[in-house]
Each structure stands twice: as structure tokens, then as C-alpha cells.
Coordinates of C-alpha atoms and ligand atoms in Angstrom, one line a residue:
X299 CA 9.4 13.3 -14.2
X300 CA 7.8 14.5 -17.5
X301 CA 4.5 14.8 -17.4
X302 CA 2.1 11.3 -18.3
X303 CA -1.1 10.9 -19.5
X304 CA -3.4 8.9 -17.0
X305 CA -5.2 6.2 -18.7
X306 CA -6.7 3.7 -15.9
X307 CA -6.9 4.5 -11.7
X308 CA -7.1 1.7 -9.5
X309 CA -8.4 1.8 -5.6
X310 CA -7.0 -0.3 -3.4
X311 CA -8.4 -0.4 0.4
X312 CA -7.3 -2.4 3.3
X313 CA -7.7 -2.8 7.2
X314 CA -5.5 -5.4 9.8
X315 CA -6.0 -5.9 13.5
X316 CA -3.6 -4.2 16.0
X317 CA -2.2 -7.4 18.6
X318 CA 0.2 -6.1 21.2
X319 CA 3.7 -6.2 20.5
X320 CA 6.0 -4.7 17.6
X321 CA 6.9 -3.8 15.4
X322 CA 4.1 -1.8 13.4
X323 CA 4.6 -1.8 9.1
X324 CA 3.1 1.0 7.7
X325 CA 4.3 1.5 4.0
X326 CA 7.9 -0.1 4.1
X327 CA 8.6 1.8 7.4
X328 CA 9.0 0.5 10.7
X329 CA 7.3 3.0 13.3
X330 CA 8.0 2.5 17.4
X331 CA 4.7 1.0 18.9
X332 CA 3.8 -0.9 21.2
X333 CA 1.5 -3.1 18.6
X334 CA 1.9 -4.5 15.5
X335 CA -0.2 -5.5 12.7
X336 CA -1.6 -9.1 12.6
X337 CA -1.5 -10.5 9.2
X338 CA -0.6 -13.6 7.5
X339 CA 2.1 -11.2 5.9
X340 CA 3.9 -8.4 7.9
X341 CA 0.2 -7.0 7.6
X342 CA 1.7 -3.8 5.5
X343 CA -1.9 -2.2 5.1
X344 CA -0.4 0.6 3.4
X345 CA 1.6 -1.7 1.1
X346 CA -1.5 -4.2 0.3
X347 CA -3.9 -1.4 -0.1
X348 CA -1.4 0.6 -3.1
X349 CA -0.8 -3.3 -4.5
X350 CA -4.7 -3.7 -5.1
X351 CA -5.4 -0.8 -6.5
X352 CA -2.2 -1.3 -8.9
X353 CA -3.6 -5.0 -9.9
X354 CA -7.4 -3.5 -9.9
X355 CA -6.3 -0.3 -12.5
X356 CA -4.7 -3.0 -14.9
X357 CA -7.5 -5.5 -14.1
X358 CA -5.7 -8.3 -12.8
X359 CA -6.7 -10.4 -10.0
X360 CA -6.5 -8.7 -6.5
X361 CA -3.7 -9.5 -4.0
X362 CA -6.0 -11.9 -2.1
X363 CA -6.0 -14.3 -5.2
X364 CA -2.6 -12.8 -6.3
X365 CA -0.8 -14.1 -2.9
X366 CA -3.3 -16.4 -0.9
X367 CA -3.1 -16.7 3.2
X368 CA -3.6 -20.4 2.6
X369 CA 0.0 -20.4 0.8
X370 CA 3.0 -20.6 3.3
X371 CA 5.5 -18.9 0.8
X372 CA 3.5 -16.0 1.9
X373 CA 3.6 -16.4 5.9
X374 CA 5.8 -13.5 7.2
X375 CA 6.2 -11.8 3.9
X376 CA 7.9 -9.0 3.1
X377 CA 5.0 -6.8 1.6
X378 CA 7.6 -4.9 -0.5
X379 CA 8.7 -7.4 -2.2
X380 CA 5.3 -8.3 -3.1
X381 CA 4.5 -4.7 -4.2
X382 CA 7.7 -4.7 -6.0
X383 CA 6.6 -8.0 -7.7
X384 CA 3.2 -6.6 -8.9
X385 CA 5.2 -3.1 -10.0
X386 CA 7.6 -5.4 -12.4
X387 CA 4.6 -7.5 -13.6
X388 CA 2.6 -4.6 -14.8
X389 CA 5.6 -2.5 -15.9
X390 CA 5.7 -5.9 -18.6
X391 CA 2.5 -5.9 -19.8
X392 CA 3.1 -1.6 -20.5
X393 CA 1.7 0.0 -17.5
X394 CA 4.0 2.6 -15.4
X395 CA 2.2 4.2 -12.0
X396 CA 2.2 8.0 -12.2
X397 CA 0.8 8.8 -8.6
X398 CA -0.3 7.2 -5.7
X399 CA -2.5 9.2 -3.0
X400 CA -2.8 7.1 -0.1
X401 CA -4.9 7.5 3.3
X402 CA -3.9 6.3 6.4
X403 CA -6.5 5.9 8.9
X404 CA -5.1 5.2 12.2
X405 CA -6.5 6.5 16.1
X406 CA -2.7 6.1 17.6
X407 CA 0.0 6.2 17.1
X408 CA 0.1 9.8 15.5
X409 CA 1.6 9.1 12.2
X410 CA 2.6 12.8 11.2
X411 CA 6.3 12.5 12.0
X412 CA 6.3 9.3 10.3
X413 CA 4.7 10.7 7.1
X414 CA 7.7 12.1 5.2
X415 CA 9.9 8.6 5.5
X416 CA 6.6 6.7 4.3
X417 CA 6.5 9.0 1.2
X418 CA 10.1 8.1 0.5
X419 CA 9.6 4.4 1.0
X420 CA 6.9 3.9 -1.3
X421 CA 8.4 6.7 -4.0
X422 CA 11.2 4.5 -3.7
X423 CA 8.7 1.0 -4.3
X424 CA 7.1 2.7 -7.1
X425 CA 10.2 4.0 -8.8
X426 CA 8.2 7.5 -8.7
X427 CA 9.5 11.1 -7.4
X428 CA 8.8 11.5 -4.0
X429 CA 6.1 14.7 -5.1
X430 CA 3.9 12.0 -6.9
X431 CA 3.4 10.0 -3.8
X432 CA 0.7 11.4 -1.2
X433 CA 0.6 10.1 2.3
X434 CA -2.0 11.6 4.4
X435 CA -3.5 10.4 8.0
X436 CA -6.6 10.4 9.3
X437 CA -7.8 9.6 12.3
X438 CA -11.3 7.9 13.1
X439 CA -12.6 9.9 15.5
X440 CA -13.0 7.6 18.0
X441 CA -15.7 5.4 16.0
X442 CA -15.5 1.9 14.8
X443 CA -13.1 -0.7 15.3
X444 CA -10.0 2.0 13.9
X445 CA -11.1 4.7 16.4
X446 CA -11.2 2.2 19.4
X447 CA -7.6 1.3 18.2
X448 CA -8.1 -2.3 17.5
X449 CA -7.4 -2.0 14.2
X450 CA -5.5 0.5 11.4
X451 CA -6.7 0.6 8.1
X452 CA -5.6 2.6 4.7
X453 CA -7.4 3.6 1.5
X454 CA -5.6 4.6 -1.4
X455 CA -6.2 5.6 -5.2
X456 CA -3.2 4.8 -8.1
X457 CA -3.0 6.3 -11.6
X458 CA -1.3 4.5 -14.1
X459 CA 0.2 5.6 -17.7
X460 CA 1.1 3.4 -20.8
X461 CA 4.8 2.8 -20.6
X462 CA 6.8 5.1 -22.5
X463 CA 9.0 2.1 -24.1
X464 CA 5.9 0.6 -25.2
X465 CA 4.1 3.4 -26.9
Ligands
MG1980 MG1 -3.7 -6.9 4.0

């Protein structure tokens, strides 16, 4: 991939409560656990966070508005597909991502073996070389509702480039 200029960066953040029973989402990637992610989606916080910060760098509204709880075509959803929605939309309006660098912050289950097959996923998402996607993990030291385990959240920055076709 040729080098891009970066012209706008978009955050994107996100946290969902553990329940007990499978299977747990994290970035496309199904990961052995004995607790899933309760969300009105498949509670993808990796997913929802790199979708914000995609709709935030282009200033669009954020996935809340962009894909409400209160609608039932949303109950269940695949957050891919949403992702992969939001990536066409702004790849129309002239905006290609460049990099993602995402942070995983997760007390169990260790996510380190699971790391590499996130990056691919979301490369794959993104229509980006894995090397331009980052996936680190972090736990939370034991503190607040992520380092009881209740809970796993993710943080993540995007950089975005003017689309080459539309310069
Ligand atoms: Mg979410």
C-alpha cells in the first residue's frame, strides 16, 4: 500500500457487559469463553469502537444515531456488516481509512493468542494491509468494572485519506 496522506483521525471508544454464556465477538473473531458480550447487536466492542471513530473522523453522526437499539433491524446484528456499511458510505463521499490502532482492554480472557486473527479480520473489514491495523490488549489491573471482569471495553484511533479516485 503506497503511502497516503492523513487528513482527518477519528476516535472511537466503546464498553459492553460480560453475561455468562458464548460466544465472545471481539473484532469479527469468535474467541472460546465462557461469556459473551450483551448488546443489542452481537455487542462487537472492537467493531463499534473502529465504526465511531470512522463516522466521527468524517463527521457524520455516531453509530448510536447511525444504527439505534430502539430499531429491531439492528437486534442481533452482525457488527461487520455494519462496519462494512459505514466503510462503503464514506469510501462514496471520498474518504479511504489508512490505519486503525485499536486497544483492547479486557481482565480475561487473555487476548494475546487471539491478536493476530483480530488483525486479519479487521484488515480484511477495512480493505487495508494487515501492517496498518494495530490490535493491542490491555488489561485493567484489576480496577473498575473491566478489571472485575464484568465488562470488556476497547478504545481505538482511525486515520483517514482522501480517496485516490476522487482526488
Ligand atoms: Mg457497542
Amino acid at each position: 500500500m503506497e503511502n497516503r496522506l492523513i487528513e482527518c483521525v477519528g476516535i472511537g471508544t466503546d464498553i459492553h457487559r460480560l453475561q455468562s454464556g458464548g460466544p465472545l465477538r471481539l473484532g469479527g473473531v469468535e474467541i472460546p469463553f465462557d461469556q459473551g458480550l450483551l448488546g443489542h447487536s452481537d455487542g462487537d466492542v472492537v467493531l463499534h469502537a473502529v465504526t465511531d471513530a470512522i463516522l466521527g473522523a468524517v463527521g457524520l453522526p455516531d453509530i448510536g444515531e447511525r444504527f439505534p437499539d430502539s430499531d429491531a433491524r439492528y437486534r442481533g446484528a452482525d457488527s461487520g456488516a455494519l462496519l462494512s456499511e459505514v466503510v462503503a458510505d464514506v469510501g462514496s463521499r471520498g474518504w479511504a481509512v489508512v490505519n486503525v490502532d485499536v486497544v483492547v482492554h479486557a481482565e480475561r480472557p487473555k487476548l494475546s493468542a487471539h491478536k493476530g486473527a483480530i488483525r486479519g479480520r479487521v484488515a480484511a473489514l477495512l480493505g487495508l494491509p494487515a501492517d496498518r491495523v494495530s490490535i493491542k490488549a490491555k488489561t485493567n489491573e484489576g480496577l473498575d468494572a473491566v478489571g472485575r471482569g464484568e465488562a470488556i471495553g476497547c478504545t481505538c484511533v482511525v486515520g483517514l485519506c482522501r480517496s485516490p479516485d476522487r482526488k
